[in-house]
Amino acid sequence: LFLSYRRKDAADVTWRIRENLVAHFGRSAVFFDVDSIPLGVNFRAHIVSTLAQCRACLAVVGPGWVGATDDKGNRRLEDFNDPIRVEIETALRIDRPVIPLLVSNAKMPERDELPRPMQTFCSQNGFPVRPDPDFSSDMDRLIDLLEKQIF
């Protein structure tokens, strides 16, 4: 499982999601950038290689995911080298299941909010991961669905 997320948008909840996935599937089954990208490797090549080996890409979408900007005020998704764009475009291009995990009451982005190569992301069936007290039951349900549909 490949976890894609924006640190400034959803780092805390993504860490909790990761911990639940690792507890069930094991550390080696969950790609998480902080743990999984070796120093000095080509980021894009490593992502492509890793996604080719993963069963699914779990894209954590928080409320600021679409509108996130860089230091100059440019929308990050418009940047060809934005890590989230690279991850999702790659997963879609190589036909990996891409599962949006909607956190912090986020909504699925509209088609016209995304760059053309990412627009099919809007058609992916998402899964809400609600805040406490529902977080644990949502994770149990997600893990059950992943077991049945992906593994």
PDB file of C-alpha atoms in Angstrom:
ATOM      1  CA  LEU A   1       0.000   0.000   0.000  1.00  0.00           C
ATOM      2  CA  PHE A   2       1.351   3.384  -1.018  1.00  0.00           C
ATOM      3  CA  LEU A   3       0.348   6.327   1.213  1.00  0.00           C
ATOM      4  CA  SER A   4       0.235   9.665  -0.604  1.00  0.00           C
ATOM      5  CA  TYR A   5      -0.417  12.796   1.464  1.00  0.00           C
ATOM      6  CA  ARG A   6       0.393  16.472   1.895  1.00  0.00           C
ATOM      7  CA  ARG A   7       2.316  17.106   5.094  1.00  0.00           C
ATOM      8  CA  LYS A   8       0.831  20.568   5.640  1.00  0.00           C
ATOM      9  CA  ASP A   9      -2.674  19.267   5.024  1.00  0.00           C
ATOM     10  CA  ALA A  10      -2.946  15.922   6.777  1.00  0.00           C
ATOM     11  CA  ALA A  11       0.304  14.744   8.391  1.00  0.00           C
ATOM     12  CA  ASP A  12      -1.183  13.902  11.811  1.00  0.00           C
ATOM     13  CA  VAL A  13      -4.117  11.866  10.574  1.00  0.00           C
ATOM     14  CA  THR A  14      -1.954  10.209   7.914  1.00  0.00           C
ATOM     15  CA  TRP A  15       0.417   9.063  10.645  1.00  0.00           C
ATOM     16  CA  ARG A  16      -2.532   7.499  12.497  1.00  0.00           C
ATOM     17  CA  ILE A  17      -3.744   5.839   9.288  1.00  0.00           C
ATOM     18  CA  ARG A  18      -0.243   4.511   8.674  1.00  0.00           C
ATOM     19  CA  GLU A  19       0.004   3.095  12.199  1.00  0.00           C
ATOM     20  CA  ASN A  20      -3.283   1.209  11.740  1.00  0.00           C
ATOM     21  CA  LEU A  21      -2.230  -0.158   8.343  1.00  0.00           C
ATOM     22  CA  VAL A  22       1.195  -1.224   9.648  1.00  0.00           C
ATOM     23  CA  ALA A  23      -0.385  -2.921  12.662  1.00  0.00           C
ATOM     24  CA  HIS A  24      -2.571  -5.003  10.352  1.00  0.00           C
ATOM     25  CA  PHE A  25      -0.503  -5.521   7.173  1.00  0.00           C
ATOM     26  CA  GLY A  26       3.052  -5.097   8.524  1.00  0.00           C
ATOM     27  CA  ARG A  27       5.638  -2.350   8.009  1.00  0.00           C
ATOM     28  CA  SER A  28       6.964  -3.794   4.746  1.00  0.00           C
ATOM     29  CA  ALA A  29       3.486  -3.652   3.173  1.00  0.00           C
ATOM     30  CA  VAL A  30       3.037   0.115   3.685  1.00  0.00           C
ATOM     31  CA  PHE A  31       5.056   2.692   1.739  1.00  0.00           C
ATOM     32  CA  PHE A  32       5.342   5.904   3.738  1.00  0.00           C
ATOM     33  CA  ASP A  33       7.744   8.565   2.489  1.00  0.00           C
ATOM     34  CA  VAL A  34       9.470   9.258   5.808  1.00  0.00           C
ATOM     35  CA  ASP A  35      10.276   5.559   6.233  1.00  0.00           C
ATOM     36  CA  SER A  36      10.570   4.402   2.655  1.00  0.00           C
ATOM     37  CA  ILE A  37      12.570   6.778   0.417  1.00  0.00           C
ATOM     38  CA  PRO A  38      16.317   6.150   0.654  1.00  0.00           C
ATOM     39  CA  LEU A  39      18.665   9.121   0.770  1.00  0.00           C
ATOM     40  CA  GLY A  40      20.200  10.191  -2.525  1.00  0.00           C
ATOM     41  CA  VAL A  41      17.813   8.383  -4.873  1.00  0.00           C
ATOM     42  CA  ASN A  42      15.909   9.948  -7.756  1.00  0.00           C
ATOM     43  CA  PHE A  43      12.503  10.724  -6.232  1.00  0.00           C
ATOM     44  CA  ARG A  44      10.469  10.310  -9.441  1.00  0.00           C
ATOM     45  CA  ALA A  45      12.165   7.040 -10.438  1.00  0.00           C
ATOM     46  CA  HIS A  46      11.754   5.642  -6.936  1.00  0.00           C
ATOM     47  CA  ILE A  47       8.059   6.554  -6.834  1.00  0.00           C
ATOM     48  CA  VAL A  48       7.409   4.937 -10.234  1.00  0.00           C
ATOM     49  CA  SER A  49       9.250   1.789  -9.198  1.00  0.00           C
ATOM     50  CA  THR A  50       7.478   1.593  -5.843  1.00  0.00           C
ATOM     51  CA  LEU A  51       4.005   2.209  -7.267  1.00  0.00           C
ATOM     52  CA  ALA A  52       4.608  -0.524  -9.861  1.00  0.00           C
ATOM     53  CA  GLN A  53       5.037  -2.956  -6.960  1.00  0.00           C
ATOM     54  CA  CYS A  54       2.145  -1.703  -4.805  1.00  0.00           C
ATOM     55  CA  ARG A  55      -1.358  -3.091  -4.842  1.00  0.00           C
ATOM     56  CA  ALA A  56      -3.004   0.319  -4.315  1.00  0.00           C
ATOM     57  CA  CYS A  57      -2.321   4.001  -3.747  1.00  0.00           C
ATOM     58  CA  LEU A  58      -4.153   5.508  -0.789  1.00  0.00           C
ATOM     59  CA  ALA A  59      -4.362   9.255  -1.444  1.00  0.00           C
ATOM     60  CA  VAL A  60      -5.062  11.129   1.786  1.00  0.00           C
ATOM     61  CA  VAL A  61      -7.119  14.203   0.883  1.00  0.00           C
ATOM     62  CA  GLY A  62      -7.558  16.868   3.526  1.00  0.00           C
ATOM     63  CA  PRO A  63      -9.409  20.175   3.248  1.00  0.00           C
ATOM     64  CA  GLY A  64      -6.351  22.011   1.910  1.00  0.00           C
ATOM     65  CA  TRP A  65      -5.233  19.334  -0.554  1.00  0.00           C
ATOM     66  CA  VAL A  66      -6.468  20.984  -3.772  1.00  0.00           C
ATOM     67  CA  GLY A  67      -5.603  24.562  -2.895  1.00  0.00           C
ATOM     68  CA  ALA A  68      -2.167  24.013  -1.343  1.00  0.00           C
ATOM     69  CA  THR A  69       0.360  26.609  -2.532  1.00  0.00           C
ATOM     70  CA  ASP A  70       4.122  26.894  -2.577  1.00  0.00           C
ATOM     71  CA  ASP A  71       6.197  29.710  -1.061  1.00  0.00           C
ATOM     72  CA  LYS A  72       5.474  31.922  -4.085  1.00  0.00           C
ATOM     73  CA  GLY A  73       1.699  31.436  -3.871  1.00  0.00           C
ATOM     74  CA  ASN A  74       1.474  29.075  -6.862  1.00  0.00           C
ATOM     75  CA  ARG A  75      -0.910  26.160  -6.563  1.00  0.00           C
ATOM     76  CA  ARG A  76       1.203  23.064  -5.970  1.00  0.00           C
ATOM     77  CA  LEU A  77      -0.891  20.736  -8.127  1.00  0.00           C
ATOM     78  CA  GLU A  78      -0.045  22.906 -11.141  1.00  0.00           C
ATOM     79  CA  ASP A  79       3.650  22.080 -10.674  1.00  0.00           C
ATOM     80  CA  PHE A  80       4.677  19.059 -12.765  1.00  0.00           C
ATOM     81  CA  ASN A  81       7.154  18.124  -9.999  1.00  0.00           C
ATOM     82  CA  ASP A  82       4.750  18.376  -7.075  1.00  0.00           C
ATOM     83  CA  PRO A  83       5.212  15.064  -5.209  1.00  0.00           C
ATOM     84  CA  ILE A  84       1.459  14.505  -4.804  1.00  0.00           C
ATOM     85  CA  ARG A  85       0.860  15.121  -8.503  1.00  0.00           C
ATOM     86  CA  VAL A  86       3.737  12.775  -9.416  1.00  0.00           C
ATOM     87  CA  GLU A  87       2.369  10.032  -7.148  1.00  0.00           C
ATOM     88  CA  ILE A  88      -1.245  10.211  -8.267  1.00  0.00           C
ATOM     89  CA  GLU A  89      -0.530  10.700 -11.973  1.00  0.00           C
ATOM     90  CA  THR A  90       1.862   7.767 -11.871  1.00  0.00           C
ATOM     91  CA  ALA A  91      -0.591   5.480 -10.078  1.00  0.00           C
ATOM     92  CA  LEU A  92      -3.370   6.377 -12.517  1.00  0.00           C
ATOM     93  CA  ARG A  93      -1.085   5.965 -15.547  1.00  0.00           C
ATOM     94  CA  ILE A  94       0.083   2.482 -14.517  1.00  0.00           C
ATOM     95  CA  ASP A  95      -3.460   1.469 -13.616  1.00  0.00           C
ATOM     96  CA  ARG A  96      -3.059   0.988  -9.887  1.00  0.00           C
ATOM     97  CA  PRO A  97      -6.193   1.382  -7.786  1.00  0.00           C
ATOM     98  CA  VAL A  98      -6.186   4.912  -6.372  1.00  0.00           C
ATOM     99  CA  ILE A  99      -8.337   5.221  -3.267  1.00  0.00           C
ATOM    100  CA  PRO A 100      -8.975   8.752  -2.005  1.00  0.00           C
ATOM    101  CA  LEU A 101      -9.128   8.797   1.794  1.00  0.00           C
ATOM    102  CA  LEU A 102     -11.134  11.874   2.714  1.00  0.00           C
ATOM    103  CA  VAL A 103      -9.975  13.180   6.091  1.00  0.00           C
ATOM    104  CA  SER A 104     -10.986  16.132   8.273  1.00  0.00           C
ATOM    105  CA  ASN A 105     -14.338  16.375   6.490  1.00  0.00           C
ATOM    106  CA  ALA A 106     -12.683  16.987   3.101  1.00  0.00           C
ATOM    107  CA  LYS A 107     -14.692  16.579  -0.088  1.00  0.00           C
ATOM    108  CA  MET A 108     -13.607  15.042  -3.379  1.00  0.00           C
ATOM    109  CA  PRO A 109     -12.126  17.670  -5.677  1.00  0.00           C
ATOM    110  CA  GLU A 110     -14.080  18.746  -8.730  1.00  0.00           C
ATOM    111  CA  ARG A 111     -12.721  17.751 -12.133  1.00  0.00           C
ATOM    112  CA  ASP A 112     -11.948  21.349 -13.131  1.00  0.00           C
ATOM    113  CA  GLU A 113      -9.909  21.856  -9.939  1.00  0.00           C
ATOM    114  CA  LEU A 114      -7.271  19.370 -11.100  1.00  0.00           C
ATOM    115  CA  PRO A 115      -4.690  19.444 -13.901  1.00  0.00           C
ATOM    116  CA  ARG A 116      -5.847  17.444 -16.938  1.00  0.00           C
ATOM    117  CA  PRO A 117      -3.584  14.399 -16.279  1.00  0.00           C
ATOM    118  CA  MET A 118      -5.114  14.052 -12.798  1.00  0.00           C
ATOM    119  CA  GLN A 119      -8.765  14.612 -13.660  1.00  0.00           C
ATOM    120  CA  THR A 120      -9.721  10.928 -13.558  1.00  0.00           C
ATOM    121  CA  PHE A 121      -8.867  11.066  -9.847  1.00  0.00           C
ATOM    122  CA  CYS A 122     -12.296  12.691  -9.366  1.00  0.00           C
ATOM    123  CA  SER A 123     -13.940   9.486 -10.571  1.00  0.00           C
ATOM    124  CA  GLN A 124     -12.208   7.259  -8.030  1.00  0.00           C
ATOM    125  CA  ASN A 125     -14.424   5.876  -5.303  1.00  0.00           C
ATOM    126  CA  GLY A 126     -13.310   7.608  -2.117  1.00  0.00           C
ATOM    127  CA  PHE A 127     -13.517   6.553   1.494  1.00  0.00           C
ATOM    128  CA  PRO A 128     -14.195   8.941   4.381  1.00  0.00           C
ATOM    129  CA  VAL A 129     -11.970   8.616   7.441  1.00  0.00           C
ATOM    130  CA  ARG A 130     -13.781  10.628  10.069  1.00  0.00           C
ATOM    131  CA  PRO A 131     -12.267  12.232  13.154  1.00  0.00           C
ATOM    132  CA  ASP A 132     -12.646  10.654  16.597  1.00  0.00           C
ATOM    133  CA  PRO A 133     -14.783   9.038  17.869  1.00  0.00           C
ATOM    134  CA  ASP A 134     -15.337   7.415  14.432  1.00  0.00           C
ATOM    135  CA  PHE A 135     -11.696   7.087  13.368  1.00  0.00           C
ATOM    136  CA  SER A 136     -11.141   3.562  14.725  1.00  0.00           C
ATOM    137  CA  SER A 137     -14.332   2.129  13.252  1.00  0.00           C
ATOM    138  CA  ASP A 138     -13.561   3.762   9.890  1.00  0.00           C
ATOM    139  CA  MET A 139     -10.075   2.242   9.930  1.00  0.00           C
ATOM    140  CA  ASP A 140     -11.467  -1.184  10.779  1.00  0.00           C
ATOM    141  CA  ARG A 141     -13.870  -0.890   7.846  1.00  0.00           C
ATOM    142  CA  LEU A 142     -11.128   0.356   5.493  1.00  0.00           C
ATOM    143  CA  ILE A 143      -8.808  -2.508   6.443  1.00  0.00           C
ATOM    144  CA  ASP A 144     -11.641  -4.991   5.946  1.00  0.00           C
ATOM    145  CA  LEU A 145     -12.379  -3.560   2.476  1.00  0.00           C
ATOM    146  CA  LEU A 146      -8.686  -3.578   1.538  1.00  0.00           C
ATOM    147  CA  GLU A 147      -8.433  -7.228   2.603  1.00  0.00           C
ATOM    148  CA  LYS A 148     -11.475  -8.182   0.517  1.00  0.00           C
ATOM    149  CA  GLN A 149     -10.877  -6.039  -2.566  1.00  0.00           C
ATOM    150  CA  ILE A 150      -7.112  -5.435  -2.847  1.00  0.00           C
ATOM    151  CA  PHE A 151      -5.322  -8.312  -1.124  1.00  0.00           C
TER     152      PHE A 151
END
